């Protein structure tokens, strides 16, 4: 399966720790975080995506606002530049530790933060990034070195 994400949610997923707009929103995002962590591919979409789904019954949902479309444009340009490839609506990218690590490094360095200007969640994201993404729910995994140390040898 594929997780449909608008461009600025490629940044939001980096710092998602289980907080959000409503219990339904958080429950949905937790499910999506699990799917992304399991390696499901990401399709870049324009407008509301799988994360927005629980909010769409509210006709005033910010998901439809011009400011959010501006965040998407800034995020898409910054991420495309970071990845060194053209990205547009419909593009499919791998959800894997290497991508998340690269995005997190750039996010922490401020390279991909234009989309965050004026966002109500910015201070939370700043804190999570400053804490080396402790508690973040997308791609919670052991680094390969640790995984090797804790693996149990298979019998011959």
N, CA, C and O atoms as a GROMACS GRO file, in nm:
protein
  624
    1UNK      N    1   0.084  -0.118   0.000
    1UNK     CA    2   0.000   0.000   0.000
    1UNK      C    3   0.088   0.124   0.000
    1UNK      O    4   0.210   0.117   0.020
    2UNK      N    5   0.026   0.236  -0.022
    2UNK     CA    6   0.095   0.364  -0.029
    2UNK      C    7   0.028   0.463   0.064
    2UNK      O    8  -0.095   0.468   0.073
    3UNK      N    9   0.108   0.542   0.133
    3UNK     CA   10   0.057   0.650   0.218
    3UNK      C   11   0.060   0.777   0.135
    3UNK      O   12   0.165   0.815   0.082
    4UNK      N   13  -0.054   0.842   0.124
    4UNK     CA   14  -0.065   0.966   0.048
    4UNK      C   15  -0.033   1.084   0.141
    4UNK      O   16  -0.101   1.104   0.242
    5UNK      N   17   0.072   1.162   0.107
    5UNK     CA   18   0.112   1.276   0.189
    5UNK      C   19   0.124   1.402   0.105
    5UNK      O   20   0.179   1.400  -0.006
    6UNK      N   21   0.072   1.512   0.160
    6UNK     CA   22   0.100   1.642   0.099
    6UNK      C   23   0.243   1.678   0.137
    6UNK      O   24   0.293   1.629   0.238
    7UNK      N   25   0.309   1.763   0.059
    7UNK     CA   26   0.451   1.787   0.081
    7UNK      C   27   0.491   1.831   0.222
    7UNK      O   28   0.590   1.780   0.275
    8UNK      N   29   0.417   1.922   0.286
    8UNK     CA   30   0.465   1.967   0.418
    8UNK      C   31   0.451   1.858   0.522
    8UNK      O   32   0.517   1.865   0.626
    9UNK      N   33   0.369   1.756   0.498
    9UNK     CA   34   0.360   1.645   0.592
    9UNK      C   35   0.483   1.555   0.588
    9UNK      O   36   0.504   1.475   0.679
   10UNK      N   37   0.565   1.568   0.483
   10UNK     CA   38   0.694   1.498   0.482
   10UNK      C   39   0.784   1.554   0.591
   10UNK      O   40   0.874   1.485   0.639
   11UNK      N   41   0.759   1.678   0.632
   11UNK     CA   42   0.834   1.738   0.743
   11UNK      C   43   0.765   1.708   0.876
   11UNK      O   44   0.831   1.673   0.974
   12UNK      N   45   0.634   1.722   0.879
   12UNK     CA   46   0.558   1.698   1.003
   12UNK      C   47   0.580   1.557   1.056
   12UNK      O   48   0.586   1.536   1.178
   13UNK      N   49   0.592   1.461   0.966
   13UNK     CA   50   0.606   1.321   1.010
   13UNK      C   51   0.736   1.300   1.089
   13UNK      O   52   0.746   1.206   1.168
   14UNK      N   53   0.834   1.387   1.067
   14UNK     CA   54   0.963   1.372   1.133
   14UNK      C   55   0.955   1.392   1.284
   14UNK      O   56   1.032   1.334   1.359
   15UNK      N   57   0.860   1.474   1.327
   15UNK     CA   58   0.851   1.510   1.469
   15UNK      C   59   0.720   1.467   1.534
   15UNK      O   60   0.690   1.509   1.645
   16UNK      N   61   0.642   1.384   1.466
   16UNK     CA   62   0.515   1.341   1.525
   16UNK      C   63   0.540   1.252   1.646
   16UNK      O   64   0.603   1.147   1.637
   17UNK      N   65   0.489   1.298   1.761
   17UNK     CA   66   0.508   1.226   1.887
   17UNK      C   67   0.374   1.186   1.951
   17UNK      O   68   0.371   1.145   2.067
   18UNK      N   69   0.266   1.198   1.875
   18UNK     CA   70   0.137   1.157   1.928
   18UNK      C   71   0.049   1.272   1.973
   18UNK      O   72  -0.048   1.251   2.046
   19UNK      N   73   0.080   1.392   1.929
   19UNK     CA   74  -0.004   1.508   1.960
   19UNK      C   75  -0.071   1.553   1.832
   19UNK      O   76  -0.017   1.536   1.723
   20UNK      N   77  -0.192   1.614   1.848
   20UNK     CA   78  -0.261   1.659   1.728
   20UNK      C   79  -0.389   1.731   1.760
   20UNK      O   80  -0.415   1.769   1.875
   21UNK      N   81  -0.468   1.750   1.658
   21UNK     CA   82  -0.589   1.833   1.665
   21UNK      C   83  -0.704   1.768   1.741
   21UNK      O   84  -0.786   1.838   1.800
   22UNK      N   85  -0.712   1.636   1.739
   22UNK     CA   86  -0.824   1.566   1.804
   22UNK      C   87  -0.782   1.421   1.828
   22UNK      O   88  -0.684   1.374   1.770
   23UNK      N   89  -0.855   1.350   1.915
   23UNK     CA   90  -0.822   1.208   1.936
   23UNK      C   91  -0.828   1.126   1.806
   23UNK      O   92  -0.745   1.038   1.784
   24UNK      N   93  -0.926   1.156   1.720
   24UNK     CA   94  -0.937   1.082   1.594
   24UNK      C   95  -0.818   1.112   1.503
   24UNK      O   96  -0.766   1.023   1.436
   25UNK      N   97  -0.775   1.237   1.503
   25UNK     CA   98  -0.659   1.276   1.423
   25UNK      C   99  -0.535   1.201   1.471
   25UNK      O  100  -0.460   1.146   1.390
   26UNK      N  101  -0.514   1.200   1.603
   26UNK     CA  102  -0.396   1.134   1.660
   26UNK      C  103  -0.398   0.984   1.633
   26UNK      O  104  -0.296   0.926   1.597
   27UNK      N  105  -0.514   0.920   1.650
   27UNK     CA  106  -0.524   0.776   1.625
   27UNK      C  107  -0.492   0.744   1.479
   27UNK      O  108  -0.420   0.648   1.451
   28UNK      N  109  -0.544   0.824   1.388
   28UNK     CA  110  -0.517   0.804   1.246
   28UNK      C  111  -0.368   0.823   1.217
   28UNK      O  112  -0.308   0.743   1.146
   29UNK      N  113  -0.309   0.929   1.271
   29UNK     CA  114  -0.168   0.959   1.247
   29UNK      C  115  -0.081   0.847   1.303
   29UNK      O  116   0.019   0.810   1.242
   30UNK      N  117  -0.117   0.794   1.420
   30UNK     CA  118  -0.041   0.682   1.478
   30UNK      C  119  -0.041   0.562   1.382
   30UNK      O  120   0.062   0.498   1.362
   31UNK      N  121  -0.157   0.532   1.324
   31UNK     CA  122  -0.165   0.421   1.227
   31UNK      C  123  -0.074   0.449   1.107
   31UNK      O  124  -0.001   0.361   1.062
   32UNK      N  125  -0.080   0.571   1.057
   32UNK     CA  126   0.003   0.608   0.943
   32UNK      C  127   0.152   0.603   0.977
   32UNK      O  128   0.234   0.562   0.896
   33UNK      N  129   0.187   0.646   1.099
   33UNK     CA  130   0.326   0.640   1.142
   33UNK      C  131   0.375   0.495   1.140
   33UNK      O  132   0.489   0.468   1.102
   34UNK      N  133   0.290   0.403   1.182
   34UNK     CA  134   0.326   0.261   1.178
   34UNK      C  135   0.346   0.212   1.036
   34UNK      O  136   0.439   0.136   1.009
   35UNK      N  137   0.260   0.255   0.946
   35UNK     CA  138   0.273   0.214   0.806
   35UNK      C  139   0.400   0.271   0.744
   35UNK      O  140   0.471   0.202   0.671
   36UNK      N  141   0.429   0.398   0.773
   36UNK     CA  142   0.551   0.460   0.721
   36UNK      C  143   0.675   0.391   0.778
   36UNK      O  144   0.772   0.366   0.706
   37UNK      N  145   0.671   0.361   0.906
   37UNK     CA  146   0.784   0.293   0.971
   37UNK      C  147   0.803   0.153   0.916
   37UNK      O  148   0.915   0.100   0.917
   38UNK      N  149   0.696   0.092   0.868
   38UNK     CA  150   0.705  -0.041   0.809
   38UNK      C  151   0.755  -0.037   0.665
   38UNK      O  152   0.776  -0.141   0.604
   39UNK      N  153   0.774   0.084   0.612
   39UNK     CA  154   0.832   0.096   0.478
   39UNK      C  155   0.735   0.114   0.365
   39UNK      O  156   0.773   0.099   0.249
   40UNK      N  157   0.609   0.145   0.394
   40UNK     CA  158   0.515   0.170   0.284
   40UNK      C  159   0.563   0.292   0.205
   40UNK      O  160   0.619   0.386   0.262
   41UNK      N  161   0.542   0.290   0.076
   41UNK     CA  162   0.584   0.401  -0.007
   41UNK      C  163   0.497   0.524   0.020
   41UNK      O  164   0.388   0.514   0.076
   42UNK      N  165   0.548   0.638  -0.021
   42UNK     CA  166   0.480   0.766  -0.004
   42UNK      C  167   0.448   0.821  -0.143
   42UNK      O  168   0.536   0.830  -0.229
   43UNK      N  169   0.323   0.857  -0.163
   43UNK     CA  170   0.284   0.928  -0.285
   43UNK      C  171   0.258   1.073  -0.248
   43UNK      O  172   0.182   1.102  -0.156
   44UNK      N  173   0.321   1.164  -0.318
   44UNK     CA  174   0.303   1.306  -0.293
   44UNK      C  175   0.174   1.350  -0.362
   44UNK      O  176   0.156   1.330  -0.482
   45UNK      N  177   0.085   1.412  -0.283
   45UNK     CA  178  -0.043   1.457  -0.336
   45UNK      C  179  -0.058   1.608  -0.316
   45UNK      O  180   0.012   1.669  -0.236
   46UNK      N  181  -0.150   1.664  -0.389
   46UNK     CA  182  -0.185   1.805  -0.375
   46UNK      C  183  -0.312   1.814  -0.292
   46UNK      O  184  -0.412   1.749  -0.322
   47UNK      N  185  -0.309   1.894  -0.188
   47UNK     CA  186  -0.427   1.910  -0.104
   47UNK      C  187  -0.434   1.806   0.005
   47UNK      O  188  -0.336   1.737   0.033
   48UNK      N  189  -0.552   1.794   0.068
   48UNK     CA  190  -0.568   1.702   0.182
   48UNK      C  191  -0.523   1.560   0.150
   48UNK      O  192  -0.544   1.510   0.039
   49UNK      N  193  -0.460   1.497   0.249
   49UNK     CA  194  -0.401   1.365   0.232
   49UNK      C  195  -0.451   1.270   0.339
   49UNK      O  196  -0.552   1.296   0.405
   50UNK      N  197  -0.381   1.158   0.356
   50UNK     CA  198  -0.422   1.058   0.454
   50UNK      C  199  -0.414   1.110   0.598
   50UNK      O  200  -0.492   1.068   0.683
   51UNK      N  201  -0.322   1.201   0.626
   51UNK     CA  202  -0.312   1.259   0.760
   51UNK      C  203  -0.431   1.352   0.787
   51UNK      O  204  -0.483   1.355   0.898
   52UNK      N  205  -0.473   1.426   0.686
   52UNK     CA  206  -0.583   1.521   0.700
   52UNK      C  207  -0.720   1.453   0.716
   52UNK      O  208  -0.813   1.515   0.768
   53UNK      N  209  -0.733   1.329   0.674
   53UNK     CA  210  -0.863   1.263   0.664
   53UNK      C  211  -0.959   1.287   0.781
   53UNK      O  212  -1.076   1.318   0.755
   54UNK      N  213  -0.917   1.274   0.908
   54UNK     CA  214  -1.013   1.293   1.018
   54UNK      C  215  -1.065   1.437   1.032
   54UNK      O  216  -1.162   1.459   1.104
   55UNK      N  217  -1.003   1.533   0.968
   55UNK     CA  218  -1.042   1.672   0.981
   55UNK      C  219  -1.134   1.720   0.869
   55UNK      O  220  -1.189   1.830   0.878
   56UNK      N  221  -1.151   1.641   0.766
   56UNK     CA  222  -1.215   1.689   0.645
   56UNK      C  223  -1.366   1.710   0.656
   56UNK      O  224  -1.425   1.772   0.568
   57UNK      N  225  -1.429   1.660   0.760
   57UNK     CA  226  -1.572   1.683   0.776
   57UNK      C  227  -1.600   1.825   0.826
   57UNK      O  228  -1.713   1.872   0.819
   58UNK      N  229  -1.498   1.893   0.875
   58UNK     CA  230  -1.511   2.032   0.919
   58UNK      C  231  -1.488   2.123   0.799
   58UNK      O  232  -1.379   2.126   0.744
   59UNK      N  233  -1.591   2.195   0.760
   59UNK     CA  234  -1.579   2.280   0.641
   59UNK      C  235  -1.477   2.392   0.657
   59UNK      O  236  -1.432   2.450   0.558
   60UNK      N  237  -1.439   2.422   0.781
   60UNK     CA  238  -1.338   2.524   0.807
   60UNK      C  239  -1.199   2.465   0.830
   60UNK      O  240  -1.109   2.535   0.877
   61UNK      N  241  -1.181   2.338   0.799
   61UNK     CA  242  -1.052   2.272   0.822
   61UNK      C  243  -0.942   2.348   0.748
   61UNK      O  244  -0.956   2.386   0.632
   62UNK      N  245  -0.832   2.370   0.819
   62UNK     CA  246  -0.721   2.445   0.758
   62UNK      C  247  -0.658   2.370   0.641
   62UNK      O  248  -0.582   2.429   0.564
   63UNK      N  249  -0.689   2.243   0.626
   63UNK     CA  250  -0.633   2.161   0.519
   63UNK      C  251  -0.661   2.218   0.380
   63UNK      O  252  -0.590   2.188   0.284
   64UNK      N  253  -0.766   2.300   0.371
   64UNK     CA  254  -0.803   2.356   0.242
   64UNK      C  255  -0.750   2.498   0.221
   64UNK      O  256  -0.767   2.555   0.114
   65UNK      N  257  -0.684   2.554   0.321
   65UNK     CA  258  -0.643   2.694   0.318
   65UNK      C  259  -0.526   2.723   0.227
   65UNK      O  260  -0.443   2.637   0.197
   66UNK      N  261  -0.521   2.848   0.184
   66UNK     CA  262  -0.413   2.895   0.097
   66UNK      C  263  -0.279   2.890   0.169
   66UNK      O  264  -0.176   2.862   0.107
   67UNK      N  265  -0.278   2.916   0.301
   67UNK     CA  266  -0.151   2.914   0.373
   67UNK      C  267  -0.092   2.774   0.375
   67UNK      O  268   0.030   2.758   0.372
   68UNK      N  269  -0.177   2.672   0.379
   68UNK     CA  270  -0.129   2.534   0.379
   68UNK      C  271  -0.073   2.499   0.240
   68UNK      O  272   0.027   2.428   0.229
   69UNK      N  273  -0.138   2.548   0.136
   69UNK     CA  274  -0.086   2.526   0.000
   69UNK      C  275   0.051   2.592  -0.014
   69UNK      O  276   0.139   2.538  -0.081
   70UNK      N  277   0.069   2.707   0.048
   70UNK     CA  278   0.200   2.773   0.046
   70UNK      C  279   0.305   2.691   0.120
   70UNK      O  280   0.419   2.682   0.075
   71UNK      N  281   0.266   2.631   0.232
   71UNK     CA  282   0.358   2.543   0.306
   71UNK      C  283   0.399   2.425   0.219
   71UNK      O  284   0.515   2.385   0.216
   72UNK      N  285   0.301   2.370   0.146
   72UNK     CA  286   0.330   2.256   0.059
   72UNK      C  287   0.431   2.294  -0.049
   72UNK      O  288   0.524   2.218  -0.077
   73UNK      N  289   0.412   2.410  -0.110
   73UNK     CA  290   0.504   2.453  -0.217
   73UNK      C  291   0.645   2.472  -0.162
   73UNK      O  292   0.742   2.429  -0.225
   74UNK      N  293   0.658   2.535  -0.046
   74UNK     CA  294   0.790   2.556   0.013
   74UNK      C  295   0.855   2.423   0.050
   74UNK      O  296   0.973   2.401   0.022
   75UNK      N  297   0.778   2.334   0.111
   75UNK     CA  298   0.832   2.203   0.151
   75UNK      C  299   0.876   2.122   0.029
   75UNK      O  300   0.983   2.062   0.029
   76UNK      N  301   0.793   2.121  -0.074
   76UNK     CA  302   0.825   2.043  -0.194
   76UNK      C  303   0.955   2.093  -0.257
   76UNK      O  304   1.040   2.014  -0.296
   77UNK      N  305   0.970   2.225  -0.267
   77UNK     CA  306   1.093   2.280  -0.326
   77UNK      C  307   1.215   2.247  -0.240
   77UNK      O  308   1.318   2.206  -0.294
   78UNK      N  309   1.204   2.263  -0.109
   78UNK     CA  310   1.318   2.235  -0.021
   78UNK      C  311   1.356   2.088  -0.021
   78UNK      O  312   1.474   2.054  -0.024
   79UNK      N  313   1.256   2.000  -0.019
   79UNK     CA  314   1.285   1.856  -0.016
   79UNK      C  315   1.341   1.810  -0.150
   79UNK      O  316   1.433   1.728  -0.152
   80UNK      N  317   1.287   1.861  -0.260
   80UNK     CA  318   1.340   1.826  -0.392
   80UNK      C  319   1.487   1.868  -0.402
   80UNK      O  320   1.571   1.792  -0.452
   81UNK      N  321   1.517   1.987  -0.355
   81UNK     CA  322   1.655   2.036  -0.356
   81UNK      C  323   1.745   1.947  -0.271
   81UNK      O  324   1.855   1.910  -0.312
   82UNK      N  325   1.698   1.912  -0.152
   82UNK     CA  326   1.774   1.825  -0.062
   82UNK      C  327   1.802   1.689  -0.125
   82UNK      O  328   1.913   1.637  -0.117
   83UNK      N  329   1.700   1.632  -0.189
   83UNK     CA  330   1.714   1.499  -0.248
   83UNK      C  331   1.782   1.502  -0.385
   83UNK      O  332   1.821   1.398  -0.438
   84UNK      N  333   1.796   1.622  -0.442
   84UNK     CA  334   1.862   1.635  -0.571
   84UNK      C  335   1.782   1.575  -0.685
   84UNK      O  336   1.838   1.522  -0.781
   85UNK      N  337   1.650   1.585  -0.673
   85UNK     CA  338   1.564   1.534  -0.780
   85UNK      C  339   1.437   1.616  -0.786
   85UNK      O  340   1.396   1.677  -0.688
   86UNK      N  341   1.375   1.615  -0.901
   86UNK     CA  342   1.250   1.686  -0.917
   86UNK      C  343   1.139   1.607  -0.848
   86UNK      O  344   1.128   1.485  -0.863
   87UNK      N  345   1.058   1.678  -0.773
   87UNK     CA  346   0.943   1.616  -0.708
   87UNK      C  347   0.818   1.693  -0.747
   87UNK      O  348   0.819   1.816  -0.752
   88UNK      N  349   0.713   1.621  -0.774
   88UNK     CA  350   0.586   1.685  -0.808
   88UNK      C  351   0.473   1.595  -0.763
   88UNK      O  352   0.495   1.482  -0.720
   89UNK      N  353   0.352   1.647  -0.772
   89UNK     CA  354   0.236   1.569  -0.735
   89UNK      C  355   0.237   1.438  -0.815
   89UNK      O  356   0.260   1.438  -0.936
   90UNK      N  357   0.211   1.328  -0.746
   90UNK     CA  358   0.210   1.197  -0.809
   90UNK      C  359   0.341   1.121  -0.793
   90UNK      O  360   0.346   1.001  -0.816
   91UNK      N  361   0.447   1.191  -0.755
   91UNK     CA  362   0.576   1.124  -0.734
   91UNK      C  363   0.563   1.026  -0.619
   91UNK      O  364   0.492   1.051  -0.522
   92UNK      N  365   0.630   0.914  -0.632
   92UNK     CA  366   0.631   0.812  -0.527
   92UNK      C  367   0.775   0.800  -0.477
   92UNK      O  368   0.868   0.785  -0.556
   93UNK      N  369   0.789   0.806  -0.346
   93UNK     CA  370   0.922   0.795  -0.287
   93UNK      C  371   0.921   0.685  -0.180
   93UNK      O  372   0.818   0.655  -0.121
   94UNK      N  373   1.037   0.628  -0.158
   94UNK     CA  374   1.052   0.522  -0.059
   94UNK      C  375   1.046   0.580   0.082
   94UNK      O  376   1.099   0.688   0.108
   95UNK      N  377   0.982   0.509   0.169
   95UNK     CA  378   0.981   0.544   0.311
   95UNK      C  379   1.079   0.449   0.378
   95UNK      O  380   1.049   0.332   0.401
   96UNK      N  381   1.198   0.501   0.408
   96UNK     CA  382   1.300   0.415   0.467
   96UNK      C  383   1.387   0.495   0.563
   96UNK      O  384   1.383   0.618   0.562
   97UNK      N  385   1.465   0.427   0.644
   97UNK     CA  386   1.549   0.498   0.742
   97UNK      C  387   1.643   0.600   0.680
   97UNK      O  388   1.667   0.705   0.739
   98UNK      N  389   1.697   0.572   0.563
   98UNK     CA  390   1.791   0.666   0.500
   98UNK      C  391   1.721   0.796   0.465
   98UNK      O  392   1.776   0.904   0.487
   99UNK      N  393   1.600   0.788   0.411
   99UNK     CA  394   1.525   0.909   0.378
   99UNK      C  395   1.492   0.987   0.504
   99UNK      O  396   1.514   1.108   0.508
  100UNK      N  397   1.441   0.920   0.604
  100UNK     CA  398   1.402   0.988   0.728
  100UNK      C  399   1.524   1.052   0.794
  100UNK      O  400   1.515   1.164   0.844
  101UNK      N  401   1.636   0.982   0.796
  101UNK     CA  402   1.757   1.038   0.856
  101UNK      C  403   1.802   1.163   0.780
  101UNK      O  404   1.836   1.264   0.842
  102UNK      N  405   1.801   1.158   0.649
  102UNK     CA  406   1.841   1.273   0.567
  102UNK      C  407   1.747   1.391   0.592
  102UNK      O  408   1.792   1.504   0.609
  103UNK      N  409   1.616   1.364   0.595
  103UNK     CA  410   1.519   1.470   0.621
  103UNK      C  411   1.535   1.527   0.761
  103UNK      O  412   1.526   1.649   0.780
  104UNK      N  413   1.559   1.441   0.859
  104UNK     CA  414   1.576   1.489   0.997
  104UNK      C  415   1.702   1.575   1.011
  104UNK      O  416   1.699   1.678   1.080
  105UNK      N  417   1.809   1.536   0.950
  105UNK     CA  418   1.932   1.616   0.956
  105UNK      C  419   1.908   1.755   0.897
  105UNK      O  420   1.949   1.856   0.954
  106UNK      N  421   1.843   1.759   0.782
  106UNK     CA  422   1.815   1.887   0.716
  106UNK      C  423   1.718   1.970   0.799
  106UNK      O  424   1.733   2.092   0.809
  107UNK      N  425   1.618   1.905   0.857
  107UNK     CA  426   1.520   1.974   0.941
  107UNK      C  427   1.589   2.036   1.062
  107UNK      O  428   1.566   2.153   1.095
  108UNK      N  429   1.674   1.959   1.128
  108UNK     CA  430   1.746   2.009   1.246
  108UNK      C  431   1.837   2.126   1.210
  108UNK      O  432   1.855   2.217   1.290
  109UNK      N  433   1.894   2.123   1.090
  109UNK     CA  434   1.984   2.229   1.046
  109UNK      C  435   1.908   2.351   0.993
  109UNK      O  436   1.968   2.454   0.962
  110UNK      N  437   1.775   2.340   0.981
  110UNK     CA  438   1.694   2.450   0.932
  110UNK      C  439   1.686   2.458   0.781
  110UNK      O  440   1.627   2.552   0.727
  111UNK      N  441   1.743   2.362   0.712
  111UNK     CA  442   1.748   2.362   0.566
  111UNK      C  443   1.609   2.348   0.503
  111UNK      O  444   1.584   2.402   0.395
  112UNK      N  445   1.520   2.278   0.569
  112UNK     CA  446   1.388   2.250   0.512
  112UNK      C  447   1.276   2.312   0.596
  112UNK      O  448   1.164   2.261   0.596
  113UNK      N  449   1.302   2.420   0.666
  113UNK     CA  450   1.204   2.474   0.760
  113UNK      C  451   1.121   2.591   0.706
  113UNK      O  452   1.039   2.646   0.781
  114UNK      N  453   1.138   2.632   0.580
  114UNK     CA  454   1.057   2.742   0.528
  114UNK      C  455   0.909   2.715   0.542
  114UNK      O  456   0.831   2.807   0.569
  115UNK      N  457   0.868   2.592   0.524
  115UNK     CA  458   0.727   2.556   0.531
  115UNK      C  459   0.672   2.569   0.673
  115UNK      O  460   0.550   2.573   0.692
  116UNK      N  461   0.758   2.576   0.771
  116UNK     CA  462   0.717   2.581   0.911
  116UNK      C  463   0.687   2.722   0.961
  116UNK      O  464   0.635   2.739   1.072
  117UNK      N  465   0.720   2.822   0.883
  117UNK     CA  466   0.699   2.961   0.924
  117UNK      C  467   0.551   2.984   0.956
  117UNK      O  468   0.464   2.963   0.871
  118UNK      N  469   0.524   3.028   1.078
  118UNK     CA  470   0.388   3.058   1.119
  118UNK      C  471   0.305   2.937   1.162
  118UNK      O  472   0.188   2.952   1.195
  119UNK      N  473   0.362   2.818   1.161
  119UNK     CA  474   0.288   2.698   1.199
  119UNK      C  475   0.269   2.693   1.351
  119UNK      O  476   0.362   2.721   1.426
  120UNK      N  477   0.150   2.658   1.393
  120UNK     CA  478   0.121   2.651   1.536
  120UNK      C  479   0.196   2.540   1.608
  120UNK      O  480   0.207   2.542   1.730
  121UNK      N  481   0.248   2.443   1.535
  121UNK     CA  482   0.319   2.330   1.594
  121UNK      C  483   0.470   2.352   1.595
  121UNK      O  484   0.544   2.266   1.643
  122UNK      N  485   0.517   2.463   1.544
  122UNK     CA  486   0.660   2.487   1.526
  122UNK      C  487   0.742   2.471   1.654
  122UNK      O  488   0.850   2.412   1.651
  123UNK      N  489   0.692   2.523   1.766
  123UNK     CA  490   0.771   2.513   1.891
  123UNK      C  491   0.781   2.368   1.937
  123UNK      O  492   0.885   2.327   1.989
  124UNK      N  493   0.676   2.289   1.919
  124UNK     CA  494   0.683   2.146   1.952
  124UNK      C  495   0.787   2.078   1.863
  124UNK      O  496   0.869   2.000   1.912
  125UNK      N  497   0.783   2.106   1.735
  125UNK     CA  498   0.878   2.045   1.641
  125UNK      C  499   1.022   2.086   1.673
  125UNK      O  500   1.114   2.006   1.664
  126UNK      N  501   1.040   2.214   1.712
  126UNK     CA  502   1.172   2.261   1.752
  126UNK      C  503   1.224   2.178   1.870
  126UNK      O  504   1.340   2.135   1.871
  127UNK      N  505   1.138   2.156   1.968
  127UNK     CA  506   1.177   2.080   2.088
  127UNK      C  507   1.211   1.936   2.052
  127UNK      O  508   1.313   1.883   2.097
  128UNK      N  509   1.127   1.872   1.971
  128UNK     CA  510   1.152   1.732   1.933
  128UNK      C  511   1.284   1.720   1.856
  128UNK      O  512   1.363   1.629   1.881
  129UNK      N  513   1.306   1.811   1.763
  129UNK     CA  514   1.432   1.809   1.687
  129UNK      C  515   1.552   1.831   1.780
  129UNK      O  516   1.654   1.764   1.766
  130UNK      N  517   1.539   1.924   1.874
  130UNK     CA  518   1.648   1.953   1.968
  130UNK      C  519   1.678   1.834   2.059
  130UNK      O  520   1.790   1.820   2.109
  131UNK      N  521   1.578   1.748   2.079
  131UNK     CA  522   1.595   1.628   2.162
  131UNK      C  523   1.630   1.505   2.076
  131UNK      O  524   1.606   1.391   2.116
  132UNK      N  525   1.686   1.531   1.957
  132UNK     CA  526   1.725   1.424   1.864
  132UNK      C  527   1.610   1.330   1.832
  132UNK      O  528   1.630   1.209   1.818
  133UNK      N  529   1.490   1.385   1.821
  133UNK     CA  530   1.371   1.312   1.776
  133UNK      C  531   1.328   1.201   1.872
  133UNK      O  532   1.261   1.106   1.832
  134UNK      N  533   1.368   1.215   1.998
  134UNK     CA  534   1.325   1.118   2.100
  134UNK      C  535   1.173   1.118   2.106
  134UNK      O  536   1.111   1.224   2.117
  135UNK      N  537   1.114   1.002   2.100
  135UNK     CA  538   0.969   0.989   2.108
  135UNK      C  539   0.898   1.002   1.975
  135UNK      O  540   0.777   0.979   1.968
  136UNK      N  541   0.969   1.038   1.868
  136UNK     CA  542   0.906   1.048   1.736
  136UNK      C  543   0.859   0.909   1.693
  136UNK      O  544   0.928   0.810   1.715
  137UNK      N  545   0.743   0.904   1.632
  137UNK     CA  546   0.679   0.775   1.604
  137UNK      C  547   0.701   0.721   1.463
  137UNK      O  548   0.670   0.605   1.436
  138UNK      N  549   0.754   0.802   1.373
  138UNK     CA  550   0.786   0.752   1.238
  138UNK      C  551   0.931   0.710   1.237
  138UNK      O  552   1.020   0.786   1.276
  139UNK      N  553   0.954   0.588   1.194
  139UNK     CA  554   1.088   0.530   1.185
  139UNK      C  555   1.158   0.525   1.320
  139UNK      O  556   1.272   0.569   1.334
  140UNK      N  557   1.090   0.472   1.417
  140UNK     CA  558   1.158   0.443   1.543
  140UNK      C  559   1.223   0.307   1.524
  140UNK      O  560   1.156   0.204   1.515
  141UNK      N  561   1.353   0.308   1.519
  141UNK     CA  562   1.427   0.185   1.490
  141UNK      C  563   1.563   0.192   1.556
  141UNK      O  564   1.610   0.299   1.593
  142UNK      N  565   1.625   0.079   1.571
  142UNK     CA  566   1.760   0.074   1.626
  142UNK      C  567   1.859   0.095   1.513
  142UNK      O  568   1.844   0.036   1.406
  143UNK      N  569   1.959   0.178   1.535
  143UNK     CA  570   2.062   0.192   1.432
  143UNK      C  571   2.124   0.055   1.402
  143UNK      O  572   2.127  -0.031   1.490
  144UNK      N  573   2.172   0.033   1.281
  144UNK     CA  574   2.227  -0.097   1.244
  144UNK      C  575   2.332  -0.150   1.341
  144UNK      O  576   2.334  -0.270   1.369
  145UNK      N  577   2.419  -0.062   1.394
  145UNK     CA  578   2.522  -0.109   1.486
  145UNK      C  579   2.459  -0.172   1.610
  145UNK      O  580   2.503  -0.278   1.656
  146UNK      N  581   2.357  -0.108   1.664
  146UNK     CA  582   2.288  -0.160   1.783
  146UNK      C  583   2.214  -0.289   1.750
  146UNK      O  584   2.214  -0.383   1.829
  147UNK      N  585   2.151  -0.292   1.634
  147UNK     CA  586   2.076  -0.411   1.595
  147UNK      C  587   2.167  -0.533   1.587
  147UNK      O  588   2.128  -0.642   1.627
  148UNK      N  589   2.289  -0.514   1.536
  148UNK     CA  590   2.383  -0.626   1.528
  148UNK      C  591   2.422  -0.674   1.667
  148UNK      O  592   2.431  -0.794   1.692
  149UNK      N  593   2.445  -0.581   1.756
  149UNK     CA  594   2.488  -0.617   1.891
  149UNK      C  595   2.382  -0.694   1.967
  149UNK      O  596   2.413  -0.779   2.050
  150UNK      N  597   2.256  -0.664   1.939
  150UNK     CA  598   2.149  -0.728   2.015
  150UNK      C  599   2.084  -0.845   1.944
  150UNK      O  600   1.991  -0.906   1.997
  151UNK      N  601   2.133  -0.877   1.824
  151UNK     CA  602   2.071  -0.989   1.752
  151UNK      C  603   2.119  -1.121   1.810
  151UNK      O  604   2.230  -1.134   1.861
  152UNK      N  605   2.032  -1.217   1.799
  152UNK     CA  606   2.062  -1.352   1.849
  152UNK      C  607   2.106  -1.436   1.730
  152UNK      O  608   2.036  -1.439   1.628
  153UNK      N  609   2.221  -1.503   1.740
  153UNK     CA  610   2.266  -1.585   1.627
  153UNK      C  611   2.168  -1.701   1.600
  153UNK      O  612   2.112  -1.760   1.692
  154UNK      N  613   2.151  -1.728   1.473
  154UNK     CA  614   2.065  -1.842   1.435
  154UNK      C  615   2.143  -1.971   1.447
  154UNK      O  616   2.261  -1.975   1.413
  155UNK      N  617   2.080  -2.077   1.496
  155UNK     CA  618   2.151  -2.205   1.506
  155UNK      C  619   2.192  -2.255   1.367
  155UNK      O  620   2.122  -2.234   1.268
  156UNK      N  621   2.305  -2.319   1.361
  156UNK     CA  622   2.356  -2.370   1.233
  156UNK      C  623   2.284  -2.494   1.189
  156UNK      O  624   2.315  -2.550   1.084
   0.00000   0.00000   0.00000
